[in-house]
XYZ file of C-alpha atoms in Angstrom:
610
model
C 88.452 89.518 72.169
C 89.722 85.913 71.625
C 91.465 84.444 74.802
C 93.765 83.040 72.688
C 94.975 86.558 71.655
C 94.726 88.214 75.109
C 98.006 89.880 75.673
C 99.812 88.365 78.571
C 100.323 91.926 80.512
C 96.583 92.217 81.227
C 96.045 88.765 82.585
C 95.809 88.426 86.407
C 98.126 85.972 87.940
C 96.555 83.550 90.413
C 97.566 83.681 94.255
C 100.224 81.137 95.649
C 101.100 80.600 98.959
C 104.613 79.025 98.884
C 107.934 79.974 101.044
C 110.658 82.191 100.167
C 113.117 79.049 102.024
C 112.487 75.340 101.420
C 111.564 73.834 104.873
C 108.756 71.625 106.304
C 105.675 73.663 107.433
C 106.255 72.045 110.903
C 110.410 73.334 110.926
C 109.062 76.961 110.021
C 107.169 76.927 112.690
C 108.963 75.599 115.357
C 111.794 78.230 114.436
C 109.829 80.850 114.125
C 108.216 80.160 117.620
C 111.605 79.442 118.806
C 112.970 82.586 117.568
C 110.456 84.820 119.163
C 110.553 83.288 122.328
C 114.382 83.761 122.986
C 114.072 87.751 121.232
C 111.844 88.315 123.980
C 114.072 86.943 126.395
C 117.117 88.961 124.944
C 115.158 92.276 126.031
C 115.859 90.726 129.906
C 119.879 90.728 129.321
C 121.718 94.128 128.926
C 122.950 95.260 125.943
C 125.581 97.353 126.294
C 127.830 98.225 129.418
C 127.606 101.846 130.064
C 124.488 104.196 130.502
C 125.728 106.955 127.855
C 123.368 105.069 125.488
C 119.818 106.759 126.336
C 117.398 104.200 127.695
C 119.985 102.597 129.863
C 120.529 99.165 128.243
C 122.653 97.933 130.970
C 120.715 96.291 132.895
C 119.698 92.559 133.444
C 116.565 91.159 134.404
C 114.065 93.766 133.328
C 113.798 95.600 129.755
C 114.523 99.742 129.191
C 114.061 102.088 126.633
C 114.497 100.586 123.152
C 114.200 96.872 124.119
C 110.642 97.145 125.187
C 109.953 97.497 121.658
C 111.765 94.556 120.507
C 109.743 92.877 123.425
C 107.011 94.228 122.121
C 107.600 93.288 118.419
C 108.821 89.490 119.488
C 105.508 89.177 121.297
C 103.061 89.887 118.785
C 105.421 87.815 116.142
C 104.954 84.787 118.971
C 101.032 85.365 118.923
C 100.926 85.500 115.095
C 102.988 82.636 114.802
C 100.713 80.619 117.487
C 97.730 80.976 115.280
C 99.109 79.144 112.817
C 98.995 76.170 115.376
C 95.181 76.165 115.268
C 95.476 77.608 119.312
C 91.899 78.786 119.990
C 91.571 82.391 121.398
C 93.570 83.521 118.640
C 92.163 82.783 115.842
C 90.910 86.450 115.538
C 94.019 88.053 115.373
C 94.402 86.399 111.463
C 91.081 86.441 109.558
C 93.060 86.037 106.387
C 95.308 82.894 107.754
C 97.634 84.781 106.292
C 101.656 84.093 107.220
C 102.594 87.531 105.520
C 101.839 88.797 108.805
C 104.177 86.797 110.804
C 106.601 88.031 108.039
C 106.000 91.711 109.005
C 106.139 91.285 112.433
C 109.106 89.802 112.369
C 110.374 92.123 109.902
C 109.368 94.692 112.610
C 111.057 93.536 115.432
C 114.300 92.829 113.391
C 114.450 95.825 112.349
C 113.992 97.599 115.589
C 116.855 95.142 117.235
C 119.221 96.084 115.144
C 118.867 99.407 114.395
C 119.630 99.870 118.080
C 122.815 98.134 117.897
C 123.911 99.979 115.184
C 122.615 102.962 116.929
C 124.508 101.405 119.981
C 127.863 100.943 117.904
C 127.717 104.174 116.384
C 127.347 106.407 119.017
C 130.200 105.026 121.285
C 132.430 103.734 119.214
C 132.643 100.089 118.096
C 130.497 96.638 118.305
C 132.895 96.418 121.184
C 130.595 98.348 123.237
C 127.439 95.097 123.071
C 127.473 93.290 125.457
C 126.393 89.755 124.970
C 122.449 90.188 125.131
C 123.000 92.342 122.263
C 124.876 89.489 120.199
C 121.623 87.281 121.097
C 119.164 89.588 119.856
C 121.037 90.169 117.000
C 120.670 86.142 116.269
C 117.398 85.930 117.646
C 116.022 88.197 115.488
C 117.776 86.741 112.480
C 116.881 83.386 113.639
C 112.785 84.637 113.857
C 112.883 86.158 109.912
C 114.577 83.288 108.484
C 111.665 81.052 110.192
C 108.769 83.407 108.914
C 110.383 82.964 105.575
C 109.737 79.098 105.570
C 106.145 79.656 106.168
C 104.113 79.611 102.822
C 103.579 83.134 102.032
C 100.878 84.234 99.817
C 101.971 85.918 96.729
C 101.654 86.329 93.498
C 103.768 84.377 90.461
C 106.954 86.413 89.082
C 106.290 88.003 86.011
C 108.326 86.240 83.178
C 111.806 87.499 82.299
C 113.452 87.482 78.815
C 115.262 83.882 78.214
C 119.015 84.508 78.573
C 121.897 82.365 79.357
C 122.700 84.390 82.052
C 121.054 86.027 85.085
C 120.746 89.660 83.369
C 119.393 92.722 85.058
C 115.498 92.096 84.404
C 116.116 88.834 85.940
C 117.321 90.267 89.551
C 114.927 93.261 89.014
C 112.051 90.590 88.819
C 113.723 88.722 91.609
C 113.538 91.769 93.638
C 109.819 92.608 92.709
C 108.795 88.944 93.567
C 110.354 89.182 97.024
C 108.640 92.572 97.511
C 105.475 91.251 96.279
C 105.842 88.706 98.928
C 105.808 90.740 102.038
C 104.307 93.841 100.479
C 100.767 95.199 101.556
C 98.836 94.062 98.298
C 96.292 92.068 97.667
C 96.995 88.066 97.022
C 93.285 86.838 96.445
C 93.209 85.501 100.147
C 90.010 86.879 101.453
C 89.142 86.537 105.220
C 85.796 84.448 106.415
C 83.012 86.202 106.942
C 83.660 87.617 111.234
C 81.552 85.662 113.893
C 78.108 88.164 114.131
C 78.413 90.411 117.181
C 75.509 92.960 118.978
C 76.108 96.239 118.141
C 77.068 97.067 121.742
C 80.075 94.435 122.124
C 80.883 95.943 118.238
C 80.561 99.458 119.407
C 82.868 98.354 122.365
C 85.579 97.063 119.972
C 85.308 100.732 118.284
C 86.063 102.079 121.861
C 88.807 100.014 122.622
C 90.436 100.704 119.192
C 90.544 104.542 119.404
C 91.652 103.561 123.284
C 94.490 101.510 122.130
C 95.314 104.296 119.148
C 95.009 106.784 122.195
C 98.009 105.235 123.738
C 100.219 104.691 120.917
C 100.010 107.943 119.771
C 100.240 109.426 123.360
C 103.671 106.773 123.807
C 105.248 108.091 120.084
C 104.974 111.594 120.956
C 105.811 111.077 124.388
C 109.335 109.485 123.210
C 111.820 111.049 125.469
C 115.239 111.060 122.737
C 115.197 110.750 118.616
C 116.371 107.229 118.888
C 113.814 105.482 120.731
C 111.275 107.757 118.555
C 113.070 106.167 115.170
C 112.754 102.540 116.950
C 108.867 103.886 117.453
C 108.377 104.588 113.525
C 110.281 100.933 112.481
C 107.921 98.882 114.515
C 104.918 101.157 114.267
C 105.063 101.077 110.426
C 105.716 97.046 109.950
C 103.289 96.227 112.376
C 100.985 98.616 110.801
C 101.406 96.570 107.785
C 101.510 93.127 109.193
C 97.831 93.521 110.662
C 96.519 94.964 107.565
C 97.871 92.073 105.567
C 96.102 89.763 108.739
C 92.838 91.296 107.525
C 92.508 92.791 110.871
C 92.050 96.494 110.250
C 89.816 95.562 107.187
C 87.585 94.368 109.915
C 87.743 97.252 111.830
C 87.400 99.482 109.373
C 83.952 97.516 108.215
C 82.811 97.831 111.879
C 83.340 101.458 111.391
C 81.795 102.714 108.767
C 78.455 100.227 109.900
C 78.671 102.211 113.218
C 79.557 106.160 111.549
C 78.221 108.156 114.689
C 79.703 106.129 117.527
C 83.565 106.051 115.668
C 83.128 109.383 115.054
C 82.642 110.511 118.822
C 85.214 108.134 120.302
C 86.862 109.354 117.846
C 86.642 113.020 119.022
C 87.013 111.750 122.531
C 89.999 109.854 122.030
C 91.958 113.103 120.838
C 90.152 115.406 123.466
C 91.485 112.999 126.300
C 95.127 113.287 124.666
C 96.126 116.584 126.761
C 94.907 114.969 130.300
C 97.788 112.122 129.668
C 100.569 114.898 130.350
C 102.108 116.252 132.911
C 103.370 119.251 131.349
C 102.696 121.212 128.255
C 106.215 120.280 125.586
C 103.924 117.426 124.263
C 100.794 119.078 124.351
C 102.746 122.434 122.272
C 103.637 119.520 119.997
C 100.165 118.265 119.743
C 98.938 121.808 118.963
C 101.458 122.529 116.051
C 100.424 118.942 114.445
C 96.518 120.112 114.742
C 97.378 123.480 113.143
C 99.247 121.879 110.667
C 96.607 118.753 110.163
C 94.432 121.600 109.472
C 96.230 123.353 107.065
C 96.896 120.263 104.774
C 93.499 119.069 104.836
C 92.888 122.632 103.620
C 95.257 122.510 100.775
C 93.722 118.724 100.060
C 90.678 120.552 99.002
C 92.869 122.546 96.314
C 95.290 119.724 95.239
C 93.339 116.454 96.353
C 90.025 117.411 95.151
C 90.441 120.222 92.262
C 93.676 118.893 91.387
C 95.308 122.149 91.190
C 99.144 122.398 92.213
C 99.638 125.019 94.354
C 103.370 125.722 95.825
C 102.547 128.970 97.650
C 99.603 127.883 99.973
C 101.272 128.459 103.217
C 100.709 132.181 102.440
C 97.179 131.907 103.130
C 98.297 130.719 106.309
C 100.608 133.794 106.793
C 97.547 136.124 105.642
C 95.370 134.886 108.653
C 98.085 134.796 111.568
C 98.897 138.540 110.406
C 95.496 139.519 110.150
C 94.976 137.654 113.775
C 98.018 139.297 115.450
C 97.284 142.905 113.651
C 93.810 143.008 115.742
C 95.020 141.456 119.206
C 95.501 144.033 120.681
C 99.659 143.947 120.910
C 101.448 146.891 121.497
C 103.559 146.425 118.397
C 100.639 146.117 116.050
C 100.483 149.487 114.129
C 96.330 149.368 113.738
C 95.959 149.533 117.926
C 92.722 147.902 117.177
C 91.851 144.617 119.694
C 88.687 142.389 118.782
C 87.448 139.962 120.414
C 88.378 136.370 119.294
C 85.280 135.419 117.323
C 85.665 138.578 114.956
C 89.546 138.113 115.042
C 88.925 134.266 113.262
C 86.048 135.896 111.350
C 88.543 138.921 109.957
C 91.066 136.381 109.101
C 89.660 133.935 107.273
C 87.843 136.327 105.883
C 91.142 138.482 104.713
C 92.769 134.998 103.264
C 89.426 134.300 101.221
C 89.803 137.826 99.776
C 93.455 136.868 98.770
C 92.311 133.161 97.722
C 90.090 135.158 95.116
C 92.654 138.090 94.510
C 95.427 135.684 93.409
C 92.896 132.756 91.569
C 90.861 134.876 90.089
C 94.062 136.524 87.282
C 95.573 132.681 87.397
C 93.487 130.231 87.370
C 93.230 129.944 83.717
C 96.428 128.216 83.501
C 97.279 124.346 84.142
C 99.655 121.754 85.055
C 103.185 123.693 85.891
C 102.128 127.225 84.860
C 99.922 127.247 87.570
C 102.277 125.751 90.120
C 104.692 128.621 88.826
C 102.225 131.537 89.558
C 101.197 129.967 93.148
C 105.106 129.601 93.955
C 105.468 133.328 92.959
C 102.326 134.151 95.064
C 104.205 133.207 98.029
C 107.126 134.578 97.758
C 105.771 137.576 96.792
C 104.211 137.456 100.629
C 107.038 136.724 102.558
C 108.511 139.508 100.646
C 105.864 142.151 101.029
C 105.324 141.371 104.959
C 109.358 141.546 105.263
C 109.268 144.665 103.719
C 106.315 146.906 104.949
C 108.468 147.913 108.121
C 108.124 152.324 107.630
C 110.897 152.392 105.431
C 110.941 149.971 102.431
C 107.060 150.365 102.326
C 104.002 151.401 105.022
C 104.270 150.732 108.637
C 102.078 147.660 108.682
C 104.404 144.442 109.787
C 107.215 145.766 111.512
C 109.060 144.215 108.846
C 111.495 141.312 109.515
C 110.904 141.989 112.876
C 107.610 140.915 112.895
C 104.442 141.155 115.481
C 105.737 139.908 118.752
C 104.088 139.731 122.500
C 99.861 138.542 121.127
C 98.119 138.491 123.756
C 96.816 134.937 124.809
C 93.294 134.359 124.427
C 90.741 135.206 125.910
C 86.867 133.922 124.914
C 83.692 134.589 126.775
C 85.958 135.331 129.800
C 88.402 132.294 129.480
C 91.487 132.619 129.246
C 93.836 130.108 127.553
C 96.860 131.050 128.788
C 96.044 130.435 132.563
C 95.752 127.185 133.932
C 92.582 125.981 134.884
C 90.974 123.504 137.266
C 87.652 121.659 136.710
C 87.348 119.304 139.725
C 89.927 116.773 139.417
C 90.787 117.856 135.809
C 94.250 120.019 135.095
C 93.974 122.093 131.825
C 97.321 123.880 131.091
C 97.761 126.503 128.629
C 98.451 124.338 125.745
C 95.876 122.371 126.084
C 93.431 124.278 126.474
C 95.167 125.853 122.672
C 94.822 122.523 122.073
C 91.270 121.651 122.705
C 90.026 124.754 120.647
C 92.100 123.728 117.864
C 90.640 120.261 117.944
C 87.163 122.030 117.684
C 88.912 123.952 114.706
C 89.806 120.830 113.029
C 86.533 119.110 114.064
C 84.685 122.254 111.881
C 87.173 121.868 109.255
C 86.657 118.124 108.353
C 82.786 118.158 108.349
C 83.446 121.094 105.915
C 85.730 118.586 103.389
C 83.379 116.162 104.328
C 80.566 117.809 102.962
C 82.198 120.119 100.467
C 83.875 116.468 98.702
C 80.513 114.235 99.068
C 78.596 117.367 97.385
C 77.627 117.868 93.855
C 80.439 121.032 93.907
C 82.918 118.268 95.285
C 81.962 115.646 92.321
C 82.292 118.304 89.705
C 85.908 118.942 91.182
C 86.664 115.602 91.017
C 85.205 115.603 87.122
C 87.860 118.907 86.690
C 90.984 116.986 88.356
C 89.986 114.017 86.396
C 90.200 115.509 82.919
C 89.194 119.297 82.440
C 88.496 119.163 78.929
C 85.797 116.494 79.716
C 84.498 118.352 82.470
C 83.909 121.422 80.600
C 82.582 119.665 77.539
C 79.379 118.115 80.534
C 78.550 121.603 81.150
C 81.017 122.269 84.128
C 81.875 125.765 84.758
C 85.816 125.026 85.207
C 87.005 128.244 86.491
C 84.371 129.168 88.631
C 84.515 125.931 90.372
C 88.526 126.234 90.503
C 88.104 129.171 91.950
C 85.558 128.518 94.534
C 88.006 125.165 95.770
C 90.364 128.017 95.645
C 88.872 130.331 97.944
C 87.839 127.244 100.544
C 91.025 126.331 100.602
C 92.463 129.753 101.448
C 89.770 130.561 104.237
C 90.245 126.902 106.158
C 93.883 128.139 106.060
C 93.315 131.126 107.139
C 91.224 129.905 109.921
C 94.145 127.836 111.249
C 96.532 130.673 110.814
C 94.108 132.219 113.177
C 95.148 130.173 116.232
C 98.451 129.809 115.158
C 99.219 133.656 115.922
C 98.172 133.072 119.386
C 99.433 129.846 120.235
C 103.220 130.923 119.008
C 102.922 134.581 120.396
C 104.190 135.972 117.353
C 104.508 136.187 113.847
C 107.562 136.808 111.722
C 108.612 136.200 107.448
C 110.520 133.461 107.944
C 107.869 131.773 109.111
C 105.877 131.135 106.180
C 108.284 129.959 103.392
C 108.297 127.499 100.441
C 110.277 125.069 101.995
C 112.599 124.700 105.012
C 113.789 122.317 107.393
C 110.571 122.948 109.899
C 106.735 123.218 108.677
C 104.472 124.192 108.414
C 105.877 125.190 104.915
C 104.346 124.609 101.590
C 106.332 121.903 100.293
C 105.493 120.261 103.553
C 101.868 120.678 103.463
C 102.228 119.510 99.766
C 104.331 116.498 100.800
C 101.189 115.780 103.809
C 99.060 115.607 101.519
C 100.492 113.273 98.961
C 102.097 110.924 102.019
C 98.977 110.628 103.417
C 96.473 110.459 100.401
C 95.083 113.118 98.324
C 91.081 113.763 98.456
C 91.059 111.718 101.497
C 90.120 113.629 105.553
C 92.090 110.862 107.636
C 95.322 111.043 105.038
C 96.450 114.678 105.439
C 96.063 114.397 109.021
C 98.501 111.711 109.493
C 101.247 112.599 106.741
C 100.756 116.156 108.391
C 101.077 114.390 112.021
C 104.143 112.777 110.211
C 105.714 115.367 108.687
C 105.661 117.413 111.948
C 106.741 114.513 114.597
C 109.806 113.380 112.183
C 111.808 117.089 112.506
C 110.737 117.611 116.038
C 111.976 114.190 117.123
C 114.681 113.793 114.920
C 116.552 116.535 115.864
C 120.219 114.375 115.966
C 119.644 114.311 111.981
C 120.319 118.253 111.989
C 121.465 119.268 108.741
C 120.501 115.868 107.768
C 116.590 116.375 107.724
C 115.793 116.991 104.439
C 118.138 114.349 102.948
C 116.472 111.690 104.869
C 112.535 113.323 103.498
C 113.654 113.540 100.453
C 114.788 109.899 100.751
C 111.657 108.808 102.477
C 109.286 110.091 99.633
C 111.521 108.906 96.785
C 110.519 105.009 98.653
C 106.594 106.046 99.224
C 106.767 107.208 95.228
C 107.970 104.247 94.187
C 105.868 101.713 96.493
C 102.765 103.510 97.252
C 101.860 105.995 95.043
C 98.844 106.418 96.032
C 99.626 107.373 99.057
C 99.409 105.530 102.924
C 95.511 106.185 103.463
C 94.462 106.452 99.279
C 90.501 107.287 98.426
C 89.245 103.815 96.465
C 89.270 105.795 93.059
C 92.780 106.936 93.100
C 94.255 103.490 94.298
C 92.846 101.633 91.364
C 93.901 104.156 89.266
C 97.747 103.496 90.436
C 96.680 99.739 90.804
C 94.755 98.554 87.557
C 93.883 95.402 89.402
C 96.524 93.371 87.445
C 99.315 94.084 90.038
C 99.194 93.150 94.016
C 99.394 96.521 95.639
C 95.478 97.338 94.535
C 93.616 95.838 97.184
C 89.700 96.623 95.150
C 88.270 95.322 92.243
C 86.533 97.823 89.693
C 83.561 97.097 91.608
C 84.530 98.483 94.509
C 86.103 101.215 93.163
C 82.847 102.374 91.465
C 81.453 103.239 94.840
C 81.569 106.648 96.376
């Protein structure tokens, strides 16, 4: 094609680095570091005058509850800012160079600050209740963002709007897109130096201390005592997240990781096995559980929708089909069968009685595409909260106990263990929960070597080829509908499998458990939503949009009737934004990212790779 004739829309824009505000380089960064440096010393002053606020804000000279994390957010802002000074020892925290960074971090800590004094103002009644550490942070804060916002940030020209007289509608739209450009997580050109060479034992330390230093944060945002601080949590977890991405920092560690596979993957493991010996008592460890169960689950239906691409709305049925089968064969007085296996046959029988369903249901349906599938799945479900509800000795057999349910499952109990004791092994405290907890790690352990290998198989590529475009599949010699069915069928014994555990770990099992949607998963539109938060055909992305999509309701429980207005809110933003989803496979993220626009951080290159 002639460059002359090249339409404009598929050229690539080259990189910039300019500031959103017109200042010297040296003024940006003297009020930036200025800013951050009085934030942090905001945290020491109280905030507000009376202790009904949780955290207790009231008091001077050390920080509490909330303002830690503005501490915490100022801090890193400060050391960001510092290596734009050229101050050795901290080089390392920017590969990139990259002031975008700064910008997020200070974005963070801003928005931390003062969503606690709204939160503050709100809840008793006024900005009369700040005190005058709250004013400063307020300022300080400000003060930070306006100096990141001098630095040159790297971003990408505006794309050209019509010539008007006037400042129309595409013109502010653009004006929006080029701010968001700015400070978004895409890619500006700016690629990081080549890291200083390291043995593989100091590398395979910096693995260590990175699932160490996950290990905390995770144990400190489930550990949040009160919805607020938790919300505060998510603000500056999520920015920062962002900031050291766009630093170049986790692009390091992530090379690091996949040169090293075996040692991430068993710091990994031992990261989340050494999760339930941080508690004291079992509420966050019952948490933990739920979001393993759950994790599990979604990666389940990730082989169905992220792999296969098939839409299924009634997955948490398979779910449903394995806890029943569990709790029928427990042993319980009030199951009707008065049978009792052991707990290796009890997983075996219900996994096994959700893959007979899995093939029941796909076998008549899987024919269809696109929403008539979806339809039939949706229908599938219902149909089983239905039929379980119902087979009570009077509207149908005496199976379920009907609405009632199967209450009082025994805990477990395998090769003489029993979970629901607690045990002591030396200096080593294992409550009930966790040890539910460790065996559902194992479960989830099993369940991600299966993706792993199911998705990196020639079975997994030919799904792929099906999700991709059927017709095409089909015409390369790909049996479509045995293949559908057979991601099908996996998908409705992992679920099963989980269900399994799930039985035991909530002592019973009832209906209104396993509906399409509701204010508390595991339901399917929540394992659907897990799976598209976190990034379809990926392991690590279901397990933290599940992990997300459990914390948010059992944190946010002020939101009450509130919850689902605030989701639905949340994924209208990710739609919009990131498509592809927070952790996307390399495929799918060029395929929402064509490489002219700066949220695809590959080239076609890249994405060619497996």
């Amino acid at each position: 094609m002639n460059p002359q004739t090249t339409p404009a829309a598929h050229t690539t824009p080259t990189a910039e680095a300019v500031p959103l505000i017109p200042l010297p380089l040296n003024t940006a960064r003297a009020l930036t570091t200025t800013g951050a440096l009085l934030s942090a010393a905001s945290t020491f002053l109280s905030w507000t005058w009376t202790t009904r606020f949780p955290g207790n804000l009231t008091v001077n000279g050390y920080p509490g509850g909330l303002q830690l994390l503005t501490l915490t957010g100022a801090l890193l802002t400060l050391a960001y800012t510092l290596t734009s000074w050229n101050i050795p020892g901290l080089r390392w925290l920017n590969p990139t160079g990259s002031h975008n960074a700064t910008a997020l971090l200070a974005i963070a800590t801003l928005a931390t600050t003062w969503y606690t004094l709204i939160a503050i103002a709100a809840q008793l009644g006024g900005l009369a209740n700040l005190e005058p550490g709250g004013y400063a942070a307020a300022l300080t804060t400000l003060l930070t963002l306006l100096g990141t916002l001098a630095l040159p940030l790297d971003r990408r020209p505006a794309d050209p709007a019509p010539a008007t007289g006037r400042l129309s509608s595409t013109r502010a739209a653009t004006a929006v897109r080029s701010a968001l450009r700015t400070l978004g997580p895409g890619r500006t050109g700016k690629q990081p130096p080549p890291p200083r060479p390291l043995p593989p034992w100091a590398e395979i330390l910096v693995i260590a201390a990175a699932f160490g230093l996950a290990l905390g944060i995770v144990t400190y945002g489930i550990g949040t005592a009160y919805g607020e601080l938790f919300t505060g949590f998510l603000l500056l977890a999520g920015f920062g997240t962002a900031g050291l991405a766009r630093a170049g920092l986790l692009g390091r560690l992530t090379a690091l990781t996949a040169k090293h596979r075996t040692p991430t993957v068993t710091a990994a493991f031992v990261a989340a096995a050494l999760f339930p010996l941080t508690q004291d008592t079992d509420q966050y460890t019952l948490i933990a559980v739920n979001i393993l169960i759950f994790s599990t689950v979604a990666l389940g239906l990730n082989v169905v929708v992220g792999l296969a691409g098939l839409l299924d709305l009634g997955y948490v049925a398979f779910l449903g089909v394995g806890a029943y089968t569990a709790a029928l064969v427990s042993g319980t007085t009030a199951s009707t069968l008065d049978i009792r296996f052991p707990f290796w046959a009890a997983v075996l029988t219900g996994a096994a009685a959700s893959l007979v369903f899995g093939v029941v249901i796909g076998a008549p349906t899987l024919r269809l595409r696109g929403d008539y599938l979806a339809i039939v799945t949706l229908g599938f479900g219902e149909i089983f909260r239905i039929t379980v509800g119902n087979l009570n000795g009077e509207s149908g057999p005496s199976l379920t106990n009907g609405p009632n349910g199967i209450p009082n499952i025994p805990d477990l109990v395998l090769f003489g263990y029993s979970f629901g004791k607690t045990h002591h092994l030396g200096s080593i405290t294992l409550n009930p929960f966790a040890n539910y907890y460790l065996l559902m790690l194992l479960f989830t352990v099993i369940v991600v070597l299966v993706f792993s290998r199911a998705g990196n198989s020639r079975i997994g590529r030919a799904w792929i080829a099906i999700r991709e475009d059927e017709t095409a599949a089909t015409a390369m010699g790909i049996n479509g509908f045995r293949l559908k069915l057979l991601a099908f069928a996996l998908g409705a014994t992992l679920a099963g499998l989980a269900g399994t555990v799930q039985a035991h770990v909530a002592y019973t099992v009832v209906p209104e458990q396993y509906v399409f949607a509701g204010p508390v998963p595991p339901n399917s539109a929540f394992l659907l939503a897990a799976v598209i938060l976190g990034g379809m055909g990926t392991i690590s992305g279901p397990l933290l949009g599940a992990a997300l999509l459990y914390l948010i309701p059992a944190k946010l429980q002020f939101l009450q009737d509130y919850q689902l207005l605030a989701f639905g809110a949340a994924l209208i933003l990710l739609m919009r934004f990131r498509p592809e989803g927070l952790i996307p496979n390399r495929r799918r993220q060029l395929e929402f990212h064509d490489g002219t626009t700066t949220g695809s951080t590959l080239t076609h290159a890249e994405a060619t790779t497996p």
